mmCIF file with all atom_site columns, C-alpha atoms and ligand atoms in Angstrom:
data_model
loop_
_atom_site.group_PDB
_atom_site.id
_atom_site.type_symbol
_atom_site.label_atom_id
_atom_site.label_alt_id
_atom_site.label_comp_id
_atom_site.label_asym_id
_atom_site.label_entity_id
_atom_site.label_seq_id
_atom_site.pdbx_PDB_ins_code
_atom_site.Cartn_x
_atom_site.Cartn_y
_atom_site.Cartn_z
_atom_site.occupancy
_atom_site.B_iso_or_equiv
_atom_site.pdbx_formal_charge
_atom_site.auth_seq_id
_atom_site.auth_comp_id
_atom_site.auth_asym_id
_atom_site.auth_atom_id
_atom_site.pdbx_PDB_model_num
ATOM   1   C CA . MET R 1 1   ? -78.552 48.004 30.967 1.00 62.00 ? 245  MET R CA 1
ATOM   2   C CA . LYS R 1 2   ? -78.421 44.364 31.955 1.00 64.00 ? 246  LYS R CA 1
ATOM   3   C CA . ASN R 1 3   ? -81.004 41.928 30.656 1.00 62.00 ? 247  ASN R CA 1
ATOM   4   C CA . SER R 1 4   ? -83.394 40.778 33.379 1.00 61.00 ? 248  SER R CA 1
ATOM   5   C CA . ALA R 1 5   ? -82.560 37.663 35.399 1.00 58.00 ? 249  ALA R CA 1
ATOM   6   C CA . THR R 1 6   ? -84.682 35.376 33.257 1.00 68.00 ? 250  THR R CA 1
ATOM   7   C CA . ASP R 1 7   ? -83.412 36.880 30.037 1.00 84.00 ? 251  ASP R CA 1
ATOM   8   C CA . TRP R 1 8   ? -80.730 34.461 28.949 1.00 95.00 ? 252  TRP R CA 1
ATOM   9   C CA . VAL R 1 9   ? -79.931 34.572 25.278 1.00 98.00 ? 253  VAL R CA 1
ATOM   10  C CA . VAL R 1 10  ? -78.286 31.856 23.190 1.00 98.00 ? 254  VAL R CA 1
ATOM   11  C CA . ALA R 1 11  ? -75.381 33.296 21.233 1.00 98.00 ? 255  ALA R CA 1
ATOM   12  C CA . TYR R 1 12  ? -72.666 31.896 18.989 1.00 98.00 ? 256  TYR R CA 1
ATOM   13  C CA . ILE R 1 13  ? -69.111 33.169 18.859 1.00 98.00 ? 257  ILE R CA 1
ATOM   14  C CA . GLY R 1 14  ? -66.607 32.405 16.106 1.00 98.00 ? 258  GLY R CA 1
ATOM   15  C CA . LEU R 1 15  ? -63.003 31.825 17.139 1.00 98.00 ? 259  LEU R CA 1
ATOM   16  C CA . GLY R 1 16  ? -60.071 32.121 14.718 1.00 98.00 ? 260  GLY R CA 1
ATOM   17  C CA . SER R 1 17  ? -56.282 32.172 14.997 1.00 97.00 ? 261  SER R CA 1
ATOM   18  C CA . ASN R 1 18  ? -53.329 31.828 12.659 1.00 97.00 ? 262  ASN R CA 1
ATOM   19  C CA . LEU R 1 19  ? -50.372 32.907 14.847 1.00 95.00 ? 263  LEU R CA 1
ATOM   20  C CA . ALA R 1 20  ? -48.485 31.712 17.935 1.00 93.00 ? 264  ALA R CA 1
ATOM   21  C CA . ASN R 1 21  ? -49.850 28.142 18.127 1.00 96.00 ? 265  ASN R CA 1
ATOM   22  C CA . PRO R 1 22  ? -53.415 28.583 16.906 1.00 97.00 ? 266  PRO R CA 1
ATOM   23  C CA . VAL R 1 23  ? -54.762 25.421 18.556 1.00 98.00 ? 267  VAL R CA 1
ATOM   24  C CA . GLU R 1 24  ? -53.568 26.642 21.967 1.00 97.00 ? 268  GLU R CA 1
ATOM   25  C CA . GLN R 1 25  ? -54.938 30.123 21.262 1.00 96.00 ? 269  GLN R CA 1
ATOM   26  C CA . ILE R 1 26  ? -58.380 28.674 20.547 1.00 98.00 ? 270  ILE R CA 1
ATOM   27  C CA . GLN R 1 27  ? -58.309 26.437 23.622 1.00 98.00 ? 271  GLN R CA 1
ATOM   28  C CA . ALA R 1 28  ? -57.203 29.321 25.861 1.00 97.00 ? 272  ALA R CA 1
ATOM   29  C CA . ALA R 1 29  ? -59.939 31.527 24.403 1.00 98.00 ? 273  ALA R CA 1
ATOM   30  C CA . ARG R 1 30  ? -62.557 28.849 25.105 1.00 98.00 ? 274  ARG R CA 1
ATOM   31  C CA . THR R 1 31  ? -61.472 28.744 28.743 1.00 98.00 ? 275  THR R CA 1
ATOM   32  C CA . ALA R 1 32  ? -61.501 32.543 28.989 1.00 98.00 ? 276  ALA R CA 1
ATOM   33  C CA . ILE R 1 33  ? -64.961 32.837 27.410 1.00 98.00 ? 277  ILE R CA 1
ATOM   34  C CA . THR R 1 34  ? -66.435 30.292 29.814 1.00 98.00 ? 278  THR R CA 1
ATOM   35  C CA . GLN R 1 35  ? -64.956 32.286 32.722 1.00 98.00 ? 279  GLN R CA 1
ATOM   36  C CA . ILE R 1 36  ? -66.808 35.493 31.786 1.00 98.00 ? 280  ILE R CA 1
ATOM   37  C CA . THR R 1 37  ? -69.408 36.294 34.453 1.00 97.00 ? 281  THR R CA 1
ATOM   38  C CA . GLY R 1 38  ? -72.795 35.897 32.804 1.00 97.00 ? 282  GLY R CA 1
ATOM   39  C CA . VAL R 1 39  ? -71.669 33.347 30.214 1.00 98.00 ? 283  VAL R CA 1
ATOM   40  C CA . GLN R 1 40  ? -72.255 29.583 30.202 1.00 98.00 ? 284  GLN R CA 1
ATOM   41  C CA . GLU R 1 41  ? -70.971 27.242 27.520 1.00 98.00 ? 285  GLU R CA 1
ATOM   42  C CA . LEU R 1 42  ? -73.602 25.165 25.753 1.00 98.00 ? 286  LEU R CA 1
ATOM   43  C CA . ALA R 1 43  ? -71.539 23.589 22.965 1.00 98.00 ? 287  ALA R CA 1
ATOM   44  C CA . PHE R 1 44  ? -68.118 23.747 21.359 1.00 98.00 ? 288  PHE R CA 1
ATOM   45  C CA . SER R 1 45  ? -67.442 22.644 17.789 1.00 98.00 ? 289  SER R CA 1
ATOM   46  C CA . SER R 1 46  ? -64.522 20.659 16.429 1.00 98.00 ? 290  SER R CA 1
ATOM   47  C CA . LEU R 1 47  ? -61.492 22.636 15.358 1.00 98.00 ? 291  LEU R CA 1
ATOM   48  C CA . TYR R 1 48  ? -61.209 23.319 11.621 1.00 98.00 ? 292  TYR R CA 1
ATOM   49  C CA . CYS R 1 49  ? -58.199 24.303 9.516  1.00 98.00 ? 293  CYS R CA 1
ATOM   50  C CA . SER R 1 50  ? -58.384 26.380 6.336  1.00 97.00 ? 294  SER R CA 1
ATOM   51  C CA . ALA R 1 51  ? -56.329 28.531 4.020  1.00 97.00 ? 295  ALA R CA 1
ATOM   52  C CA . PRO R 1 52  ? -56.643 32.245 4.725  1.00 97.00 ? 296  PRO R CA 1
ATOM   53  C CA . MET R 1 53  ? -59.517 34.100 3.192  1.00 95.00 ? 297  MET R CA 1
ATOM   54  C CA . GLY R 1 54  ? -58.096 37.431 2.021  1.00 92.00 ? 298  GLY R CA 1
ATOM   55  C CA . PRO R 1 55  ? -54.342 38.008 1.709  1.00 93.00 ? 299  PRO R CA 1
ATOM   56  C CA . GLN R 1 56  ? -52.622 34.662 1.066  1.00 94.00 ? 300  GLN R CA 1
ATOM   57  C CA . ASP R 1 57  ? -49.194 35.578 2.504  1.00 93.00 ? 301  ASP R CA 1
ATOM   58  C CA . GLN R 1 58  ? -50.145 34.443 6.011  1.00 95.00 ? 302  GLN R CA 1
ATOM   59  C CA . PRO R 1 59  ? -50.412 31.056 7.772  1.00 97.00 ? 303  PRO R CA 1
ATOM   60  C CA . ASP R 1 60  ? -53.486 28.815 7.621  1.00 98.00 ? 304  ASP R CA 1
ATOM   61  C CA . TYR R 1 61  ? -56.191 29.465 10.208 1.00 98.00 ? 305  TYR R CA 1
ATOM   62  C CA . VAL R 1 62  ? -57.690 27.313 12.923 1.00 98.00 ? 306  VAL R CA 1
ATOM   63  C CA . ASN R 1 63  ? -61.367 28.073 13.544 1.00 98.00 ? 307  ASN R CA 1
ATOM   64  C CA . ALA R 1 64  ? -64.110 26.887 15.877 1.00 98.00 ? 308  ALA R CA 1
ATOM   65  C CA . VAL R 1 65  ? -67.489 28.064 17.149 1.00 98.00 ? 309  VAL R CA 1
ATOM   66  C CA . ILE R 1 66  ? -68.739 28.144 20.733 1.00 98.00 ? 310  ILE R CA 1
ATOM   67  C CA . GLY R 1 67  ? -72.420 28.221 21.663 1.00 98.00 ? 311  GLY R CA 1
ATOM   68  C CA . ILE R 1 68  ? -73.174 30.055 24.895 1.00 98.00 ? 312  ILE R CA 1
ATOM   69  C CA . LYS R 1 69  ? -76.038 31.193 27.050 1.00 98.00 ? 313  LYS R CA 1
ATOM   70  C CA . THR R 1 70  ? -75.556 34.743 28.297 1.00 98.00 ? 314  THR R CA 1
ATOM   71  C CA . ASP R 1 71  ? -77.294 37.495 30.210 1.00 97.00 ? 315  ASP R CA 1
ATOM   72  C CA . LEU R 1 72  ? -74.833 40.122 28.985 1.00 98.00 ? 316  LEU R CA 1
ATOM   73  C CA . PRO R 1 73  ? -76.108 42.670 26.488 1.00 97.00 ? 317  PRO R CA 1
ATOM   74  C CA . PRO R 1 74  ? -74.337 42.283 23.131 1.00 97.00 ? 318  PRO R CA 1
ATOM   75  C CA . ILE R 1 75  ? -72.073 45.300 23.541 1.00 97.00 ? 319  ILE R CA 1
ATOM   76  C CA . ASP R 1 76  ? -70.895 44.109 26.973 1.00 98.00 ? 320  ASP R CA 1
ATOM   77  C CA . LEU R 1 77  ? -70.215 40.669 25.518 1.00 98.00 ? 321  LEU R CA 1
ATOM   78  C CA . LEU R 1 78  ? -68.238 42.310 22.697 1.00 98.00 ? 322  LEU R CA 1
ATOM   79  C CA . ARG R 1 79  ? -66.108 44.261 25.189 1.00 98.00 ? 323  ARG R CA 1
ATOM   80  C CA . CYS R 1 80  ? -65.336 41.062 27.127 1.00 98.00 ? 324  CYS R CA 1
ATOM   81  C CA . LEU R 1 81  ? -64.315 39.309 23.895 1.00 98.00 ? 325  LEU R CA 1
ATOM   82  C CA . GLN R 1 82  ? -62.089 42.230 22.902 1.00 97.00 ? 326  GLN R CA 1
ATOM   83  C CA . ARG R 1 83  ? -60.389 42.049 26.291 1.00 97.00 ? 327  ARG R CA 1
ATOM   84  C CA . ILE R 1 84  ? -59.665 38.345 25.728 1.00 97.00 ? 328  ILE R CA 1
ATOM   85  C CA . GLU R 1 85  ? -58.265 39.120 22.251 1.00 96.00 ? 329  GLU R CA 1
ATOM   86  C CA . ASN R 1 86  ? -55.994 41.747 23.801 1.00 95.00 ? 330  ASN R CA 1
ATOM   87  C CA . ASP R 1 87  ? -54.959 39.463 26.671 1.00 95.00 ? 331  ASP R CA 1
ATOM   88  C CA . GLN R 1 88  ? -53.897 36.869 24.100 1.00 92.00 ? 332  GLN R CA 1
ATOM   89  C CA . GLY R 1 89  ? -51.581 39.295 22.383 1.00 88.00 ? 333  GLY R CA 1
ATOM   90  C CA . ARG R 1 90  ? -53.770 40.592 19.584 1.00 80.00 ? 334  ARG R CA 1
ATOM   91  C CA . VAL R 1 91  ? -52.053 43.486 17.855 1.00 81.00 ? 335  VAL R CA 1
ATOM   92  C CA . ARG R 1 92  ? -54.447 45.644 15.852 1.00 79.00 ? 336  ARG R CA 1
ATOM   93  C CA . LYS R 1 93  ? -52.753 46.765 12.653 1.00 79.00 ? 337  LYS R CA 1
ATOM   94  C CA . SER R 1 94  ? -53.980 49.058 9.945  1.00 79.00 ? 338  SER R CA 1
ATOM   95  C CA . GLU R 1 95  ? -53.729 46.245 7.381  1.00 82.00 ? 339  GLU R CA 1
ATOM   96  C CA . ARG R 1 96  ? -57.168 44.796 6.663  1.00 83.00 ? 340  ARG R CA 1
ATOM   97  C CA . TRP R 1 97  ? -57.464 41.024 7.034  1.00 87.00 ? 341  TRP R CA 1
ATOM   98  C CA . GLY R 1 98  ? -53.941 40.429 8.336  1.00 86.00 ? 342  GLY R CA 1
ATOM   99  C CA . ALA R 1 99  ? -52.703 37.539 10.506 1.00 88.00 ? 343  ALA R CA 1
ATOM   100 C CA . ARG R 1 100 ? -53.863 37.503 14.124 1.00 90.00 ? 344  ARG R CA 1
ATOM   101 C CA . THR R 1 101 ? -53.310 35.542 17.329 1.00 93.00 ? 345  THR R CA 1
ATOM   102 C CA . LEU R 1 102 ? -57.014 35.608 18.095 1.00 96.00 ? 346  LEU R CA 1
ATOM   103 C CA . ASP R 1 103 ? -60.211 36.793 16.528 1.00 96.00 ? 347  ASP R CA 1
ATOM   104 C CA . LEU R 1 104 ? -63.503 36.490 18.417 1.00 98.00 ? 348  LEU R CA 1
ATOM   105 C CA . ASP R 1 105 ? -66.669 37.439 16.555 1.00 98.00 ? 349  ASP R CA 1
ATOM   106 C CA . ILE R 1 106 ? -70.244 37.465 17.802 1.00 98.00 ? 350  ILE R CA 1
ATOM   107 C CA . LEU R 1 107 ? -71.915 35.526 14.981 1.00 98.00 ? 351  LEU R CA 1
ATOM   108 C CA . ILE R 1 108 ? -75.435 35.269 16.378 1.00 98.00 ? 352  ILE R CA 1
ATOM   109 C CA . TYR R 1 109 ? -77.118 36.820 19.417 1.00 98.00 ? 353  TYR R CA 1
ATOM   110 C CA . GLY R 1 110 ? -80.514 35.201 19.894 1.00 98.00 ? 354  GLY R CA 1
ATOM   111 C CA . ASP R 1 111 ? -82.864 36.284 17.132 1.00 97.00 ? 355  ASP R CA 1
ATOM   112 C CA . GLN R 1 112 ? -81.555 39.841 17.140 1.00 98.00 ? 356  GLN R CA 1
ATOM   113 C CA . MET R 1 113 ? -80.316 41.884 14.225 1.00 98.00 ? 357  MET R CA 1
ATOM   114 C CA . ILE R 1 114 ? -77.900 44.485 15.547 1.00 98.00 ? 358  ILE R CA 1
ATOM   115 C CA . GLU R 1 115 ? -76.372 47.462 13.741 1.00 97.00 ? 359  GLU R CA 1
ATOM   116 C CA . LEU R 1 116 ? -74.049 49.426 15.999 1.00 96.00 ? 360  LEU R CA 1
ATOM   117 C CA . PRO R 1 117 ? -70.899 51.333 15.042 1.00 94.00 ? 361  PRO R CA 1
ATOM   118 C CA . ASP R 1 118 ? -68.718 48.484 16.442 1.00 93.00 ? 362  ASP R CA 1
ATOM   119 C CA . LEU R 1 119 ? -71.007 45.524 16.000 1.00 97.00 ? 363  LEU R CA 1
ATOM   120 C CA . THR R 1 120 ? -73.075 43.956 13.246 1.00 98.00 ? 364  THR R CA 1
ATOM   121 C CA . VAL R 1 121 ? -75.007 40.794 14.122 1.00 98.00 ? 365  VAL R CA 1
ATOM   122 C CA . PRO R 1 122 ? -75.485 38.366 12.422 1.00 98.00 ? 366  PRO R CA 1
ATOM   123 C CA . HIS R 1 123 ? -71.841 38.690 11.474 1.00 97.00 ? 367  HIS R CA 1
ATOM   124 C CA . VAL R 1 124 ? -71.449 40.206 7.995  1.00 95.00 ? 368  VAL R CA 1
ATOM   125 C CA . GLY R 1 125 ? -69.558 37.283 6.445  1.00 92.00 ? 369  GLY R CA 1
ATOM   126 C CA . ILE R 1 126 ? -71.581 34.505 8.019  1.00 95.00 ? 370  ILE R CA 1
ATOM   127 C CA . ALA R 1 127 ? -73.247 33.147 4.875  1.00 95.00 ? 371  ALA R CA 1
ATOM   128 C CA . GLU R 1 128 ? -70.121 33.121 2.688  1.00 95.00 ? 372  GLU R CA 1
ATOM   129 C CA . ARG R 1 129 ? -67.500 31.797 5.110  1.00 97.00 ? 373  ARG R CA 1
ATOM   130 C CA . ALA R 1 130 ? -67.115 28.014 5.214  1.00 98.00 ? 374  ALA R CA 1
ATOM   131 C CA . PHE R 1 131 ? -64.866 28.323 8.291  1.00 98.00 ? 375  PHE R CA 1
ATOM   132 C CA . VAL R 1 132 ? -67.796 29.903 10.152 1.00 98.00 ? 376  VAL R CA 1
ATOM   133 C CA . LEU R 1 133 ? -70.785 28.039 8.699  1.00 98.00 ? 377  LEU R CA 1
ATOM   134 C CA . TYR R 1 134 ? -69.502 24.452 9.023  1.00 98.00 ? 378  TYR R CA 1
ATOM   135 C CA . PRO R 1 135 ? -68.518 24.595 12.710 1.00 98.00 ? 379  PRO R CA 1
ATOM   136 C CA . LEU R 1 136 ? -71.711 26.536 13.466 1.00 98.00 ? 380  LEU R CA 1
ATOM   137 C CA . TYR R 1 137 ? -73.813 23.928 11.675 1.00 98.00 ? 381  TYR R CA 1
ATOM   138 C CA . GLU R 1 138 ? -72.021 21.183 13.606 1.00 98.00 ? 382  GLU R CA 1
ATOM   139 C CA . ILE R 1 139 ? -73.322 22.533 16.937 1.00 98.00 ? 383  ILE R CA 1
ATOM   140 C CA . ALA R 1 140 ? -76.575 24.175 15.770 1.00 98.00 ? 384  ALA R CA 1
ATOM   141 C CA . PRO R 1 141 ? -77.968 22.304 12.741 1.00 98.00 ? 385  PRO R CA 1
ATOM   142 C CA . GLN R 1 142 ? -81.484 23.697 13.288 1.00 98.00 ? 386  GLN R CA 1
ATOM   143 C CA . LEU R 1 143 ? -80.379 27.320 13.591 1.00 98.00 ? 387  LEU R CA 1
ATOM   144 C CA . GLN R 1 144 ? -82.288 30.097 11.833 1.00 98.00 ? 388  GLN R CA 1
ATOM   145 C CA . VAL R 1 145 ? -79.883 32.907 10.995 1.00 98.00 ? 389  VAL R CA 1
ATOM   146 C CA . PRO R 1 146 ? -81.829 36.149 11.484 1.00 98.00 ? 390  PRO R CA 1
ATOM   147 C CA . GLY R 1 147 ? -82.448 37.814 8.124  1.00 97.00 ? 391  GLY R CA 1
ATOM   148 C CA . LYS R 1 148 ? -80.753 34.996 6.191  1.00 97.00 ? 392  LYS R CA 1
ATOM   149 C CA . GLY R 1 149 ? -82.719 31.795 6.808  1.00 97.00 ? 393  GLY R CA 1
ATOM   150 C CA . ALA R 1 150 ? -81.958 28.221 7.806  1.00 98.00 ? 394  ALA R CA 1
ATOM   151 C CA . ILE R 1 151 ? -78.301 27.411 8.327  1.00 98.00 ? 395  ILE R CA 1
ATOM   152 C CA . ALA R 1 152 ? -78.746 24.145 6.414  1.00 97.00 ? 396  ALA R CA 1
ATOM   153 C CA . ASP R 1 153 ? -79.762 26.160 3.327  1.00 98.00 ? 397  ASP R CA 1
ATOM   154 C CA . LEU R 1 154 ? -76.829 28.561 3.716  1.00 98.00 ? 398  LEU R CA 1
ATOM   155 C CA . LEU R 1 155 ? -74.470 25.600 4.010  1.00 97.00 ? 399  LEU R CA 1
ATOM   156 C CA . GLU R 1 156 ? -75.746 24.102 0.763  1.00 97.00 ? 400  GLU R CA 1
ATOM   157 C CA . GLN R 1 157 ? -74.733 27.294 -1.042 1.00 96.00 ? 401  GLN R CA 1
ATOM   158 C CA . CYS R 1 158 ? -71.274 27.420 0.568  1.00 96.00 ? 402  CYS R CA 1
ATOM   159 C CA . PRO R 1 159 ? -68.564 25.059 -0.735 1.00 96.00 ? 403  PRO R CA 1
ATOM   160 C CA . MET R 1 160 ? -66.157 23.676 1.862  1.00 94.00 ? 404  MET R CA 1
ATOM   161 C CA . SER R 1 161 ? -63.249 25.215 -0.131 1.00 89.00 ? 405  SER R CA 1
ATOM   162 C CA . GLY R 1 162 ? -60.497 23.162 1.505  1.00 94.00 ? 406  GLY R CA 1
ATOM   163 C CA . LEU R 1 163 ? -61.841 23.440 5.044  1.00 98.00 ? 407  LEU R CA 1
ATOM   164 C CA . LYS R 1 164 ? -60.606 20.448 7.088  1.00 98.00 ? 408  LYS R CA 1
ATOM   165 C CA . ARG R 1 165 ? -61.704 19.177 10.463 1.00 98.00 ? 409  ARG R CA 1
ATOM   166 C CA . LEU R 1 166 ? -58.630 18.740 12.678 1.00 96.00 ? 410  LEU R CA 1
HETATM 167 N N1 . ROI F 2 .   ? -59.505 33.138 6.886  1.00 94.74 ? 1193 ROI F N1 1
HETATM 168 C C1 . ROI F 2 .   ? -59.768 31.965 7.511  1.00 94.74 ? 1193 ROI F C1 1
HETATM 169 N N2 . ROI F 2 .   ? -59.608 30.820 6.838  1.00 94.74 ? 1193 ROI F N2 1
HETATM 170 N N3 . ROI F 2 .   ? -60.187 31.927 8.804  1.00 94.74 ? 1193 ROI F N3 1
HETATM 171 C C2 . ROI F 2 .   ? -60.360 33.071 9.517  1.00 94.74 ? 1193 ROI F C2 1
HETATM 172 O O1 . ROI F 2 .   ? -60.752 33.021 10.705 1.00 94.74 ? 1193 ROI F O1 1
HETATM 173 C C3 . ROI F 2 .   ? -60.107 34.311 8.898  1.00 94.74 ? 1193 ROI F C3 1
HETATM 174 N N4 . ROI F 2 .   ? -60.276 35.480 9.568  1.00 94.74 ? 1193 ROI F N4 1
HETATM 175 C C4 . ROI F 2 .   ? -60.066 36.648 8.985  1.00 94.74 ? 1193 ROI F C4 1
HETATM 176 C C5 . ROI F 2 .   ? -59.643 36.759 7.552  1.00 94.74 ? 1193 ROI F C5 1
HETATM 177 C C6 . ROI F 2 .   ? -58.354 37.544 7.491  1.00 94.74 ? 1193 ROI F C6 1
HETATM 178 C C7 . ROI F 2 .   ? -60.746 37.466 6.800  1.00 94.74 ? 1193 ROI F C7 1
HETATM 179 N N5 . ROI F 2 .   ? -59.424 35.472 6.926  1.00 94.74 ? 1193 ROI F N5 1
HETATM 180 C C8 . ROI F 2 .   ? -59.679 34.309 7.562  1.00 94.74 ? 1193 ROI F C8 1
HETATM 181 O O2 . ROI F 2 .   ? -60.275 37.745 9.683  1.00 94.74 ? 1193 ROI F O2 1
#
């Protein structure tokens, strides 16, 4: 069911790419996200570059975070993001944590904690991943991460580990 007309939620989506011109992938994804019916962009972070977390035999990643206002329920938003990943040539392989043209993750959806078969929000890795926390902090320094606390406190516990602003 759709949220009611007044029920706009602020959500944050993490963008990542390490194949096929990552900067262009991220920019194209930003455009596609802002074109989803029921989504309005509120903020977009700088682009950040980092070594891969997980298997090292893959290119460095470019990451960013977009803040949006949406009236889509989380699962509908997820389906739209998956369609954009597919449109941008994402090939889903059995290998865990392999290279990808585009990864779009719902990091935060209002103050909700969501546990569905396909979707965990806040995103599972949020507190440990510099490439998520730093761009998120850049656009939402006052954010409270549901179940985990103030983003500023999470950031203090998370070294930058080679993350660079592009
Ligand atoms: N590593 C970095 N640096 N950035 C990512 O976006 C990223 N995404 C992933 C894995 C493979 C876990 N590693 C990553 O999915």
